[in-house]
JSON list of C-alpha atoms in Angstrom, two decimals:
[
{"chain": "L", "resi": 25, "resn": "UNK", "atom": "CA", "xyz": [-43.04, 39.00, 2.79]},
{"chain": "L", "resi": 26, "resn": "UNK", "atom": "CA", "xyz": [-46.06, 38.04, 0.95]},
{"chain": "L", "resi": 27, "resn": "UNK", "atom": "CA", "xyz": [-48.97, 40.26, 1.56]},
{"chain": "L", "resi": 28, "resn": "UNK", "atom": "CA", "xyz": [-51.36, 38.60, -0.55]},
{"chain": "L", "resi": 29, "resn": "UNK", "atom": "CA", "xyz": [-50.57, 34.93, -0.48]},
{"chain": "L", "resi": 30, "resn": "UNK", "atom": "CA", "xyz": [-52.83, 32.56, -3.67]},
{"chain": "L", "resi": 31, "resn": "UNK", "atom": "CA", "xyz": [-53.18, 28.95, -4.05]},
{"chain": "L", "resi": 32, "resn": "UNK", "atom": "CA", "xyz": [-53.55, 26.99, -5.40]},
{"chain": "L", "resi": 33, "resn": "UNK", "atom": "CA", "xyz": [-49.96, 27.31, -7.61]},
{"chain": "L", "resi": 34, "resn": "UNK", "atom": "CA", "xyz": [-51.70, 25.52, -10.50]},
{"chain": "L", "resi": 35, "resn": "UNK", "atom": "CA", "xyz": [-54.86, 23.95, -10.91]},
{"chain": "L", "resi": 36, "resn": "UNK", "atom": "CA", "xyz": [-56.13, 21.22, -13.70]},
{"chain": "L", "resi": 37, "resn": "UNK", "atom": "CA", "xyz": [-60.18, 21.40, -14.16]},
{"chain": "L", "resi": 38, "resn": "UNK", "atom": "CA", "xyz": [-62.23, 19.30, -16.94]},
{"chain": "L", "resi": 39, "resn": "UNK", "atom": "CA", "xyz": [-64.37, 21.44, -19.44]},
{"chain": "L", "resi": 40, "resn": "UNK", "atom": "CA", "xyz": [-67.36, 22.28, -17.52]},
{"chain": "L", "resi": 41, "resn": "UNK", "atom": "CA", "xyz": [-66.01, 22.27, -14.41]},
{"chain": "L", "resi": 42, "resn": "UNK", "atom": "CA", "xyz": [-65.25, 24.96, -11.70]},
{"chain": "L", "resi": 43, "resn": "UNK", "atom": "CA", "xyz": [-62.26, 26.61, -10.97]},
{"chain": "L", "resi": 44, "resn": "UNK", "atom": "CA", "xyz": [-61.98, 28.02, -7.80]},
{"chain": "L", "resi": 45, "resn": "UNK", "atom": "CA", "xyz": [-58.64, 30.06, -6.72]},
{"chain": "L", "resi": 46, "resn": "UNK", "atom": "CA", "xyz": [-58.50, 31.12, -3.54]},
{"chain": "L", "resi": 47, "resn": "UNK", "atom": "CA", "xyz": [-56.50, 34.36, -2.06]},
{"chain": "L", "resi": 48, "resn": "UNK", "atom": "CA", "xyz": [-55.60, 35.68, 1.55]},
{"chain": "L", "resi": 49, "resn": "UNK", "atom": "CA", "xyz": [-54.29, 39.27, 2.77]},
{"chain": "L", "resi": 50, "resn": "UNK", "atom": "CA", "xyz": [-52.70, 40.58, 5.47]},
{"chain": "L", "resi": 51, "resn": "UNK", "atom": "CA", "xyz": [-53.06, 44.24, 5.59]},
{"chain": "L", "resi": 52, "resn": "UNK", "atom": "CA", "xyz": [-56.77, 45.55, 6.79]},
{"chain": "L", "resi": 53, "resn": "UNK", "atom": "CA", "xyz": [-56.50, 48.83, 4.96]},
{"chain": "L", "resi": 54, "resn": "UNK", "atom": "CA", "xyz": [-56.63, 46.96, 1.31]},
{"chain": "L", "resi": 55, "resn": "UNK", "atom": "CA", "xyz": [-60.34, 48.00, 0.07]},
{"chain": "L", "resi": 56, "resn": "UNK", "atom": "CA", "xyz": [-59.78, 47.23, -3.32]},
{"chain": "L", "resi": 57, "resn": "UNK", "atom": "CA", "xyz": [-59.17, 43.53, -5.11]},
{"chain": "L", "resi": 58, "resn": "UNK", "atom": "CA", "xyz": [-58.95, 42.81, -8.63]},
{"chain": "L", "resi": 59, "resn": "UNK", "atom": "CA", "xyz": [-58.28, 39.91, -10.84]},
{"chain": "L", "resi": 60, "resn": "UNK", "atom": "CA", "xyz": [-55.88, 39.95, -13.71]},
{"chain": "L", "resi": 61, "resn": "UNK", "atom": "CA", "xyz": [-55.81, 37.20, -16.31]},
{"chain": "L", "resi": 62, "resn": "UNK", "atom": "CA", "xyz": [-53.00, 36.50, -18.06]},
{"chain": "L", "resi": 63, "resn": "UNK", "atom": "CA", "xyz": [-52.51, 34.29, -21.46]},
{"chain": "L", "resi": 64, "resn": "UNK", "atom": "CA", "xyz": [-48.71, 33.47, -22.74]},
{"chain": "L", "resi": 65, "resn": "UNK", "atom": "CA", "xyz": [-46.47, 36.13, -23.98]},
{"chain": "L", "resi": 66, "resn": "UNK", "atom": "CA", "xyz": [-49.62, 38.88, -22.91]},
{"chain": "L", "resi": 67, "resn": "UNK", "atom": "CA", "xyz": [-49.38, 41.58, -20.23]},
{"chain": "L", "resi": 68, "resn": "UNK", "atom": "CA", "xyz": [-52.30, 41.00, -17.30]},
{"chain": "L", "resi": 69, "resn": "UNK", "atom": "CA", "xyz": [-55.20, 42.53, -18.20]},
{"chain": "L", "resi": 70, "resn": "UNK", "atom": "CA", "xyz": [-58.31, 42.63, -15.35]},
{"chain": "L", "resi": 71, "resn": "UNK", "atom": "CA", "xyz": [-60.59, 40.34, -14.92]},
{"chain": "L", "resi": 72, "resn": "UNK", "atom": "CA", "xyz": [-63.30, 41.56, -12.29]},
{"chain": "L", "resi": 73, "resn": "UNK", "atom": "CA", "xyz": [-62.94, 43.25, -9.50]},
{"chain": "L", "resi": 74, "resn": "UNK", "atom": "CA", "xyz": [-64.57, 43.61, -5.74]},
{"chain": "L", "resi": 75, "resn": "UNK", "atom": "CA", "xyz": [-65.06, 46.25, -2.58]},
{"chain": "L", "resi": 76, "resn": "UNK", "atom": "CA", "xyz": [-65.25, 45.21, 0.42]},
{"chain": "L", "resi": 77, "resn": "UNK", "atom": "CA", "xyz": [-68.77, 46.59, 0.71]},
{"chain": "L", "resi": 78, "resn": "UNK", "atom": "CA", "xyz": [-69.96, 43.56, -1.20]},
{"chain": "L", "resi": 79, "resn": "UNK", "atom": "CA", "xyz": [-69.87, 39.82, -0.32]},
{"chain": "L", "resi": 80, "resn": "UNK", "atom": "CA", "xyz": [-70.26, 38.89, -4.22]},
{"chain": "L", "resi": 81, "resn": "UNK", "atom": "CA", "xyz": [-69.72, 39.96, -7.54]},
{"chain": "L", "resi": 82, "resn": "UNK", "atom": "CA", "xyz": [-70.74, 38.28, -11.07]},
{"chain": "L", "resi": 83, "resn": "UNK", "atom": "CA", "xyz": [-69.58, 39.01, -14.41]},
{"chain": "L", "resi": 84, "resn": "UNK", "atom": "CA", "xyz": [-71.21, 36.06, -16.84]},
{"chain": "L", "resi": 85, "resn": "UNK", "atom": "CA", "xyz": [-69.20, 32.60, -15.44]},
{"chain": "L", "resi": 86, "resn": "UNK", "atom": "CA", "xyz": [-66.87, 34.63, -12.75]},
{"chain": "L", "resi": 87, "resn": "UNK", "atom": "CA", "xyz": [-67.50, 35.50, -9.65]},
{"chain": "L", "resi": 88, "resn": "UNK", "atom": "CA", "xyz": [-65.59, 36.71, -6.64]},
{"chain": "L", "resi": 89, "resn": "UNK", "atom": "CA", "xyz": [-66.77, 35.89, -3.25]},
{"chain": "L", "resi": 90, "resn": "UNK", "atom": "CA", "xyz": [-65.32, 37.89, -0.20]},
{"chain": "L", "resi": 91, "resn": "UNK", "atom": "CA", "xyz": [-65.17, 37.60, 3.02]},
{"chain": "L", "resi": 92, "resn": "UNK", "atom": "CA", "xyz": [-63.87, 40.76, 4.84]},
{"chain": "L", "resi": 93, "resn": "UNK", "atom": "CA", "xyz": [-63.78, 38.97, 8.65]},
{"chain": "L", "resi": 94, "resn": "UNK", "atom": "CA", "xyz": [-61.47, 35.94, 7.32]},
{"chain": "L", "resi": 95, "resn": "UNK", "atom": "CA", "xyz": [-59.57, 38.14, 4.97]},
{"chain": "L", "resi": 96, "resn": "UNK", "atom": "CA", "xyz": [-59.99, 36.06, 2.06]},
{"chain": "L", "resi": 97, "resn": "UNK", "atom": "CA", "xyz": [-61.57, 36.20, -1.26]},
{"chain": "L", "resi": 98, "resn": "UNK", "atom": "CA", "xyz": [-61.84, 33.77, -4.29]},
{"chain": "L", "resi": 99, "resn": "UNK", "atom": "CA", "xyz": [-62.89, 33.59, -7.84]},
{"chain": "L", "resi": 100, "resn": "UNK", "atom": "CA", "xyz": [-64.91, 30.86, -9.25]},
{"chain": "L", "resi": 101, "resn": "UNK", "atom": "CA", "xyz": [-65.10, 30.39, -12.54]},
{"chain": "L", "resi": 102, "resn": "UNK", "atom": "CA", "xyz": [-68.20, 28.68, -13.57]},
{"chain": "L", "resi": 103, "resn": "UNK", "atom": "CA", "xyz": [-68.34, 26.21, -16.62]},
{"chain": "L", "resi": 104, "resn": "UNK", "atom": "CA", "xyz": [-65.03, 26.32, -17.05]},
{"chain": "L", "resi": 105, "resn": "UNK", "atom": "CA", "xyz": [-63.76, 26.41, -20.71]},
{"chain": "L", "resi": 106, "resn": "UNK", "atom": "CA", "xyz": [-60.25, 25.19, -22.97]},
{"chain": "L", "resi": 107, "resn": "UNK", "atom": "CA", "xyz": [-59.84, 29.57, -23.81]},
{"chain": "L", "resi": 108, "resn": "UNK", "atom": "CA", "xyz": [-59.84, 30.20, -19.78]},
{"chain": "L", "resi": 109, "resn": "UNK", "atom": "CA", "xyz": [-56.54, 28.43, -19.68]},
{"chain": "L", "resi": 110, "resn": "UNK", "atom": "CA", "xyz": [-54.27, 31.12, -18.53]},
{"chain": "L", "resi": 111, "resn": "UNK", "atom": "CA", "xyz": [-52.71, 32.34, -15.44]},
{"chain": "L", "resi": 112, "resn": "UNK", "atom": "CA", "xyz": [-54.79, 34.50, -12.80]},
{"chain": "L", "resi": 113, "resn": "UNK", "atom": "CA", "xyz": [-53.73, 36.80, -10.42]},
{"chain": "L", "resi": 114, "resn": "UNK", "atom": "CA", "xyz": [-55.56, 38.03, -7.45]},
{"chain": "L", "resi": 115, "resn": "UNK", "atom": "CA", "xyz": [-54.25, 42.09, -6.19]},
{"chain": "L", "resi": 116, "resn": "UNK", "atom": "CA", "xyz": [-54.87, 44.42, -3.33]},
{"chain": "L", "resi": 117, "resn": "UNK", "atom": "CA", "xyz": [-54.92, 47.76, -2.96]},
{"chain": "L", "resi": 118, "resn": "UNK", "atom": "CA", "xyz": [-55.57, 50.69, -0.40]},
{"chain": "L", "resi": 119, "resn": "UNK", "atom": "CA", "xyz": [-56.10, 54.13, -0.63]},
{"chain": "L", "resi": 120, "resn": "UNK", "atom": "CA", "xyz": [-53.73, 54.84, 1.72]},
{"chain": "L", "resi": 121, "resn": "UNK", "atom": "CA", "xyz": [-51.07, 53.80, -0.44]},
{"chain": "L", "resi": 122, "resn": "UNK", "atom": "CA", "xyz": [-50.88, 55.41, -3.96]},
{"chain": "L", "resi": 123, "resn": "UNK", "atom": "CA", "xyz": [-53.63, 54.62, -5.94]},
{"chain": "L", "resi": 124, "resn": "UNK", "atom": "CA", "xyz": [-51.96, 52.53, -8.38]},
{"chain": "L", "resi": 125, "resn": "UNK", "atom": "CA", "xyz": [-50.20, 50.38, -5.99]},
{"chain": "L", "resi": 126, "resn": "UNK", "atom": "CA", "xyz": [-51.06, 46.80, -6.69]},
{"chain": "L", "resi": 127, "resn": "UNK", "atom": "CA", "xyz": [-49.88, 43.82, -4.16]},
{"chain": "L", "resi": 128, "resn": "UNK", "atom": "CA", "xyz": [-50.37, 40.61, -6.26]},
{"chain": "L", "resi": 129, "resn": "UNK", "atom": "CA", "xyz": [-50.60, 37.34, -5.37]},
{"chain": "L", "resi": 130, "resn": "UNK", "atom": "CA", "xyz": [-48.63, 34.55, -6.59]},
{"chain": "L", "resi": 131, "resn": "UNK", "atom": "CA", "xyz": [-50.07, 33.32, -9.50]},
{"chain": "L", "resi": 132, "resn": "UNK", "atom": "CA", "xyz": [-52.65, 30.50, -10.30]},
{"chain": "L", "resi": 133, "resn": "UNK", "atom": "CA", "xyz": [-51.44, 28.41, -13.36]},
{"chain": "L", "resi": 134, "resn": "UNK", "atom": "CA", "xyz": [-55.29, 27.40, -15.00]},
{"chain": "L", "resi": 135, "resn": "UNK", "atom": "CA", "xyz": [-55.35, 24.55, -17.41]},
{"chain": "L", "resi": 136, "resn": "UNK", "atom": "CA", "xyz": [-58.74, 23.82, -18.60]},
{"chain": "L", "resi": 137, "resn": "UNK", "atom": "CA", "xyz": [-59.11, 20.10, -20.63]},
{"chain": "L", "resi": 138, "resn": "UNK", "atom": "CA", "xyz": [-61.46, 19.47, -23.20]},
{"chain": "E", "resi": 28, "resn": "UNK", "atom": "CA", "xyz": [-55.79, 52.10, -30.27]},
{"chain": "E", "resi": 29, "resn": "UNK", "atom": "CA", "xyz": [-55.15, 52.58, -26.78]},
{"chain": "E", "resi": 30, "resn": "UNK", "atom": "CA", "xyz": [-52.19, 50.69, -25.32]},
{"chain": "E", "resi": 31, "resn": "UNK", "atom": "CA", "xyz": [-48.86, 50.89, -23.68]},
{"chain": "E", "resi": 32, "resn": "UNK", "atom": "CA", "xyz": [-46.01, 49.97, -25.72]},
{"chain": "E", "resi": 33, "resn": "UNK", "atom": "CA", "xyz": [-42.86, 48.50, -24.46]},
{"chain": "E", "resi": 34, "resn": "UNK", "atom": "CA", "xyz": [-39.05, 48.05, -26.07]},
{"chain": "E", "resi": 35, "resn": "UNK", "atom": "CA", "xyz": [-37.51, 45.44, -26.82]},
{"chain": "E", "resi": 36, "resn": "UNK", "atom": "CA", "xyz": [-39.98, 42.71, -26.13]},
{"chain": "E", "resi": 37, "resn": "UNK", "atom": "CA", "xyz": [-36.85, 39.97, -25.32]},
{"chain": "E", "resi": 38, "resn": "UNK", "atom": "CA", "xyz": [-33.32, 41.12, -24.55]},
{"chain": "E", "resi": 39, "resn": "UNK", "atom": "CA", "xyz": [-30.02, 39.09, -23.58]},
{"chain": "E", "resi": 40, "resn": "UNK", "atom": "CA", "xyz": [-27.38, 41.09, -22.25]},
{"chain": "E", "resi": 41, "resn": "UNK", "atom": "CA", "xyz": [-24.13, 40.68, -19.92]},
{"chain": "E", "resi": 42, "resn": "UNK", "atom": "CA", "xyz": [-23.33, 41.44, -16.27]},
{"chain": "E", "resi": 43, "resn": "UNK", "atom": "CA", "xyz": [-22.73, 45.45, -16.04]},
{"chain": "E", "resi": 44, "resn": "UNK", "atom": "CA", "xyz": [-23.54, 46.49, -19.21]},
{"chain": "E", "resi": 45, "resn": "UNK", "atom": "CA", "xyz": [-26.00, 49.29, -18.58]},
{"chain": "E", "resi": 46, "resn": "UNK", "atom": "CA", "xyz": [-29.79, 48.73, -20.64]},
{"chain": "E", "resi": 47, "resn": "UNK", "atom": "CA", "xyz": [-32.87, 51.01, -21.02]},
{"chain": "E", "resi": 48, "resn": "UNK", "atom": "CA", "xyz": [-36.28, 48.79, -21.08]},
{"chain": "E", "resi": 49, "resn": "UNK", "atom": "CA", "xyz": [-38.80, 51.57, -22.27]},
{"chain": "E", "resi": 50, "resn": "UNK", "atom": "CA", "xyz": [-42.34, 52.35, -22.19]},
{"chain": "E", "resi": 51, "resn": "UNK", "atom": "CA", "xyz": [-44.53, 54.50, -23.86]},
{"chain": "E", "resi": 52, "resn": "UNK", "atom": "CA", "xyz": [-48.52, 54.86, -23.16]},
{"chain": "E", "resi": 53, "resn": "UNK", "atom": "CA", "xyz": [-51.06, 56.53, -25.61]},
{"chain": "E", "resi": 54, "resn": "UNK", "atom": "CA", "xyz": [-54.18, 57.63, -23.45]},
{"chain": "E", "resi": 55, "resn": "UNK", "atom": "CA", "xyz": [-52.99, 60.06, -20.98]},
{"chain": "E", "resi": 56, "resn": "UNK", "atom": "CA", "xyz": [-52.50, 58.17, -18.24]},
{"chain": "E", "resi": 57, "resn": "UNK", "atom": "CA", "xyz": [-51.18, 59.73, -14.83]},
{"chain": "E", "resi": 58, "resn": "UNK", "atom": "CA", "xyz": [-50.21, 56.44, -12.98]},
{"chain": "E", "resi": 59, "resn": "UNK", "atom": "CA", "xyz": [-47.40, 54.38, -14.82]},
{"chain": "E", "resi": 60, "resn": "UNK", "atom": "CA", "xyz": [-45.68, 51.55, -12.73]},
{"chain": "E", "resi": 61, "resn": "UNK", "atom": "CA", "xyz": [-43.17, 49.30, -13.55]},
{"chain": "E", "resi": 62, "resn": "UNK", "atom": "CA", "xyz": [-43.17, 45.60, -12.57]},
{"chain": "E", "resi": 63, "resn": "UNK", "atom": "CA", "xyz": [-40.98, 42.23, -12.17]},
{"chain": "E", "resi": 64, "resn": "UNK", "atom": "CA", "xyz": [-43.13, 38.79, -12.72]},
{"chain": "E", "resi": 65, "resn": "UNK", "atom": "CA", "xyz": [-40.94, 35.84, -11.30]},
{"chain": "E", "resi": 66, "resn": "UNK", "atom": "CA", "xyz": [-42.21, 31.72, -10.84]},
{"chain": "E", "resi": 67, "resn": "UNK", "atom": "CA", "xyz": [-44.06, 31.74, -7.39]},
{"chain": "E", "resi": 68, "resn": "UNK", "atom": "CA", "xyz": [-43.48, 35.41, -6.37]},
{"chain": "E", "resi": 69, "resn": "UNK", "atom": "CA", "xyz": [-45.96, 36.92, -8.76]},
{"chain": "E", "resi": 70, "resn": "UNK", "atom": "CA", "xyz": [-45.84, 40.27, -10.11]},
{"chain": "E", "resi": 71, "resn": "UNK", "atom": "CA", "xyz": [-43.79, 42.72, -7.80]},
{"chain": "E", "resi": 72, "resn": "UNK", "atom": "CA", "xyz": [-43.94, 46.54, -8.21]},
{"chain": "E", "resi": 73, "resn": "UNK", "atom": "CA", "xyz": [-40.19, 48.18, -9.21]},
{"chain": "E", "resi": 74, "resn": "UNK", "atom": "CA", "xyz": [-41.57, 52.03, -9.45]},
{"chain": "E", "resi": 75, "resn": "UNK", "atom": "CA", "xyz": [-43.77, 53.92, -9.73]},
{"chain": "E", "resi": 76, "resn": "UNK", "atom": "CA", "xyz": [-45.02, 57.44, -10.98]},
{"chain": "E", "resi": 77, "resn": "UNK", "atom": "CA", "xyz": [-47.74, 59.58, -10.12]},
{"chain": "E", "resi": 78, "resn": "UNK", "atom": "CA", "xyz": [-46.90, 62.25, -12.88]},
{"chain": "E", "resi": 79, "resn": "UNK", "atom": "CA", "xyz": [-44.63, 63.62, -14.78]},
{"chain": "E", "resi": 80, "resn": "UNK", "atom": "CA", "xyz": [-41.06, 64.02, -12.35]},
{"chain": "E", "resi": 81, "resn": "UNK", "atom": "CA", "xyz": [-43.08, 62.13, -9.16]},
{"chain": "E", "resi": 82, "resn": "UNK", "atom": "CA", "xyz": [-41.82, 58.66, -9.01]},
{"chain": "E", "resi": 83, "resn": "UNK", "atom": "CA", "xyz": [-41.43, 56.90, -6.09]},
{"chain": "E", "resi": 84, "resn": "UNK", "atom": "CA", "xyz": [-40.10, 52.92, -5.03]},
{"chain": "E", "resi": 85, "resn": "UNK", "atom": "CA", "xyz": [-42.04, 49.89, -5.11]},
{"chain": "E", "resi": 86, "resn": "UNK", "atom": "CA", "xyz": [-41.48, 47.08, -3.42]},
{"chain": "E", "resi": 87, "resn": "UNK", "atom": "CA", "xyz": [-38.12, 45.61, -5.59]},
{"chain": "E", "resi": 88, "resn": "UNK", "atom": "CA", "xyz": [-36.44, 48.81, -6.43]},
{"chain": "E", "resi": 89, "resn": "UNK", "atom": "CA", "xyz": [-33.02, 48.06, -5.79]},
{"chain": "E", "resi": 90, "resn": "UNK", "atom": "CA", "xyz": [-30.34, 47.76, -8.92]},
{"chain": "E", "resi": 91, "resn": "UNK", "atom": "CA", "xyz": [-33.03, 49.57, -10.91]},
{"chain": "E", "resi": 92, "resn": "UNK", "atom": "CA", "xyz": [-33.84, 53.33, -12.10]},
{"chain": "E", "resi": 93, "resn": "UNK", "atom": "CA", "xyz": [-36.69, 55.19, -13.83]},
{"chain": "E", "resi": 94, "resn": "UNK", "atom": "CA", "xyz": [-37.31, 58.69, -15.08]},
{"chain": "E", "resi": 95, "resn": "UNK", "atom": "CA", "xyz": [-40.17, 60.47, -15.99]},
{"chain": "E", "resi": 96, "resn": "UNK", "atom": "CA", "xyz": [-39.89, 63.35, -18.08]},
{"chain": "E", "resi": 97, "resn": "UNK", "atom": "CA", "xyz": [-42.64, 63.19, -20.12]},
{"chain": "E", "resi": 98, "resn": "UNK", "atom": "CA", "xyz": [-46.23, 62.11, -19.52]},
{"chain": "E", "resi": 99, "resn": "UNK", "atom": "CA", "xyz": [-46.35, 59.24, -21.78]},
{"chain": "E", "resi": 100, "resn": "UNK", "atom": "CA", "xyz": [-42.71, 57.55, -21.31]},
{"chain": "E", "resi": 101, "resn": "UNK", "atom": "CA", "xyz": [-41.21, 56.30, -17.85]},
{"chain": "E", "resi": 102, "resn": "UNK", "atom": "CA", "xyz": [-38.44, 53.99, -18.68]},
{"chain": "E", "resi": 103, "resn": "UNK", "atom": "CA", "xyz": [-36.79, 51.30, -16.72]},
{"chain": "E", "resi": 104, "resn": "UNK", "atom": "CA", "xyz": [-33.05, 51.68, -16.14]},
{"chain": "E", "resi": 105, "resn": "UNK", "atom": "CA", "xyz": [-30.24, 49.05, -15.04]},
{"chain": "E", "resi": 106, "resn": "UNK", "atom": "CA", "xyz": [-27.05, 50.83, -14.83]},
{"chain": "E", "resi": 107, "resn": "UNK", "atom": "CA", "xyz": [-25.11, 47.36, -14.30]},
{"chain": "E", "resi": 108, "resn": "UNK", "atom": "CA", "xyz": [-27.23, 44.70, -14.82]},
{"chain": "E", "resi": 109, "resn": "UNK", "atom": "CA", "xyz": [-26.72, 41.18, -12.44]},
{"chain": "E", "resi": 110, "resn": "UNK", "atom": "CA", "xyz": [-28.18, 37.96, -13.01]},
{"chain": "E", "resi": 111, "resn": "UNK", "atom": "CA", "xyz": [-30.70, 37.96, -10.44]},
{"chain": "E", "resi": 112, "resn": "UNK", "atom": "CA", "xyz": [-32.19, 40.64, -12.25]},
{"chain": "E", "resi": 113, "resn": "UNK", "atom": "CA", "xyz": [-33.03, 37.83, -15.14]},
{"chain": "E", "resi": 114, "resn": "UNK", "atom": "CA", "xyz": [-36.83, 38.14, -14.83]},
{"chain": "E", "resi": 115, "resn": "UNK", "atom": "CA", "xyz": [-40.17, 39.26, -17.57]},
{"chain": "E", "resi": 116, "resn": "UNK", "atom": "CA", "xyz": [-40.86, 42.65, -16.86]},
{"chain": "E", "resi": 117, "resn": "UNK", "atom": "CA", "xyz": [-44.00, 44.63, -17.09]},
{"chain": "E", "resi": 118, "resn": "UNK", "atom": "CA", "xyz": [-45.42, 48.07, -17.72]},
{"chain": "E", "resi": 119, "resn": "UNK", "atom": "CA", "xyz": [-48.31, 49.38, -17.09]},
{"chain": "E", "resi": 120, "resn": "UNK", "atom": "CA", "xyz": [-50.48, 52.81, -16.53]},
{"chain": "E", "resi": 121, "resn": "UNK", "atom": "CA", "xyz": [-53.12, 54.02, -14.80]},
{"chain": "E", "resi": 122, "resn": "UNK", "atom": "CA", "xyz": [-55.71, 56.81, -15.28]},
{"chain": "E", "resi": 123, "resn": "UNK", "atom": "CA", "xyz": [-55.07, 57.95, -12.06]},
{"chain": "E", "resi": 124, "resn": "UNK", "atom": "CA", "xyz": [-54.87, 56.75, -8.41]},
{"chain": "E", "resi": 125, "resn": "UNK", "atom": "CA", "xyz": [-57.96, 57.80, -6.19]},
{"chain": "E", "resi": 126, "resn": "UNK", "atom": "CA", "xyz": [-60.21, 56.17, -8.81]},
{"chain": "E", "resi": 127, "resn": "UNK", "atom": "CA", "xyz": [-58.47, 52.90, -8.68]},
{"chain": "E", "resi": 128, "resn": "UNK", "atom": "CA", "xyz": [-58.82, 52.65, -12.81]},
{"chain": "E", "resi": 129, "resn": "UNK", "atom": "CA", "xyz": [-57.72, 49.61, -14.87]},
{"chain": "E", "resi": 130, "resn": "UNK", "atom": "CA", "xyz": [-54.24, 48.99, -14.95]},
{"chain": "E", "resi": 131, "resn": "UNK", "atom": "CA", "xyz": [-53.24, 48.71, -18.36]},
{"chain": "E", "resi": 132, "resn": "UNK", "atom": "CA", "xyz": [-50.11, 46.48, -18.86]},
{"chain": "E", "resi": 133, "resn": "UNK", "atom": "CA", "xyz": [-47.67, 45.92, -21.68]},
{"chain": "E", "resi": 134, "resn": "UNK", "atom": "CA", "xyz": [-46.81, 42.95, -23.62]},
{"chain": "E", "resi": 135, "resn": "UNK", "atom": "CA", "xyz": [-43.96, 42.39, -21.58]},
{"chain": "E", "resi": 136, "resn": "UNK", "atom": "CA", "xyz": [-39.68, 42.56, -21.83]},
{"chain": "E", "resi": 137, "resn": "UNK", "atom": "CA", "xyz": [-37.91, 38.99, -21.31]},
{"chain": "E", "resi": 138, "resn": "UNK", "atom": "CA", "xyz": [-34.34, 40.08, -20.03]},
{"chain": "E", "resi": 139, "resn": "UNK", "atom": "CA", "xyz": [-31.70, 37.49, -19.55]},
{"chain": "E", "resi": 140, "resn": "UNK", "atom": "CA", "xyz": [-28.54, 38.89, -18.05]},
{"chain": "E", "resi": 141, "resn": "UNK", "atom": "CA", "xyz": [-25.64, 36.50, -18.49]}
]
């Protein structure tokens, strides 16, 4: 049972473009969601990540929008370029849980074309 | 340089013949967790640890064992290794929980159980 389901499963986006991944959860107590980027034969290393106090966040050309009544966020990643290609990751957490226990999501593949 | 190290970065083994994956962090971390990454299932959590003998399931911790007898090494364990268990498999550590820190993830093990 997915708890955080992502889509899309890969996504193809000309230089200049924007991505846009989209991710849904389940579980009401999550009150913390990251994004991990990934590049071949790395580990995941974050991204940017939101509260649920906040509709928005913005870190230079990525930005997470939330929406806490439809249980979905997304990250957008703004004039998209050939060194974003990688694979993203949306996560949940809750402080219920141990702190360190990340649900992730499936996986966007990102391939950027110059 | 701060980073978590993991051993051996690509292994091929047979059915039931019992492996150590391990990890080793260098800043002190608390948190250390131990994941699976599979196509279209994402990253799942196989253990964790909240400190030094506290570790506790994740959400995949069958066939597997950790231990964590020192603050800077929890390694994976598969006493008799199957083929479903073929997967990449990730490390990572955490400053601690309540603060929801970075999770800092290794380079990754490849394991390929014949």
């Amino acid at each position: 049972q997915q708890q955080v389901k992502q889509s899309p499963q890969s996504l193809i986006v000309q230089k200049g473009g924007i991505s846009i991944i989209n991710c849904a959860y389940e579980n009401t107590a999550f009150d913390y969601f990251p994004w991990y980027q990934q590049f071949p034969g790395k580990g995941p290393a974050l991204l940017i990540a939101i509260r649920p106090d906040v509709s928005e966040k913005k870190e230079g050309r990525f930005t997470i929008s939330f929406n806490k009544s439809a249980k979905q966020f997304s990250l957008h990643i703004m004039d998209s370029q050939p060194g974003d290609s990688a694979t993203y990751f949306c996560a949940a957490s809750s402080m219920e849980t141990s702190g360190s226990r990340l649900t992730f999501g499936e996986g966007t593949q990102l391939t950027v074309n110059p | 340089e701060a980073q978590v190290t993991q051993n051996p970065r690509y292994l091929i083994t047979v059915t039931g013949k019992k492996l150590t994956v391990t990890c080793s962090q260098n800043m002190n971390h608390e948190y250390m967790s131990w994941y699976r990454q599979d196509p279209g299932l994402g990253l799942r959590q196989i253990y964790y640890s909240m400190n030094v003998e506290v570790t506790d399931k994740g959400d995949v911790p069958e066939g597997y064992k950790v231990s964590r007898k020192e603050k800077r090494n929890f390694p994976l364990i598969l006493e008799s290794p199957s083929p479903n268990q073929t997967s990449l498999y990730f490390c990572a550590s955490t400053l601690d929980g309540l603060t929801k820190n970075i999770q800092y993830f290794g380079a990754g093990t490849r394991l390929s159980v014949l």
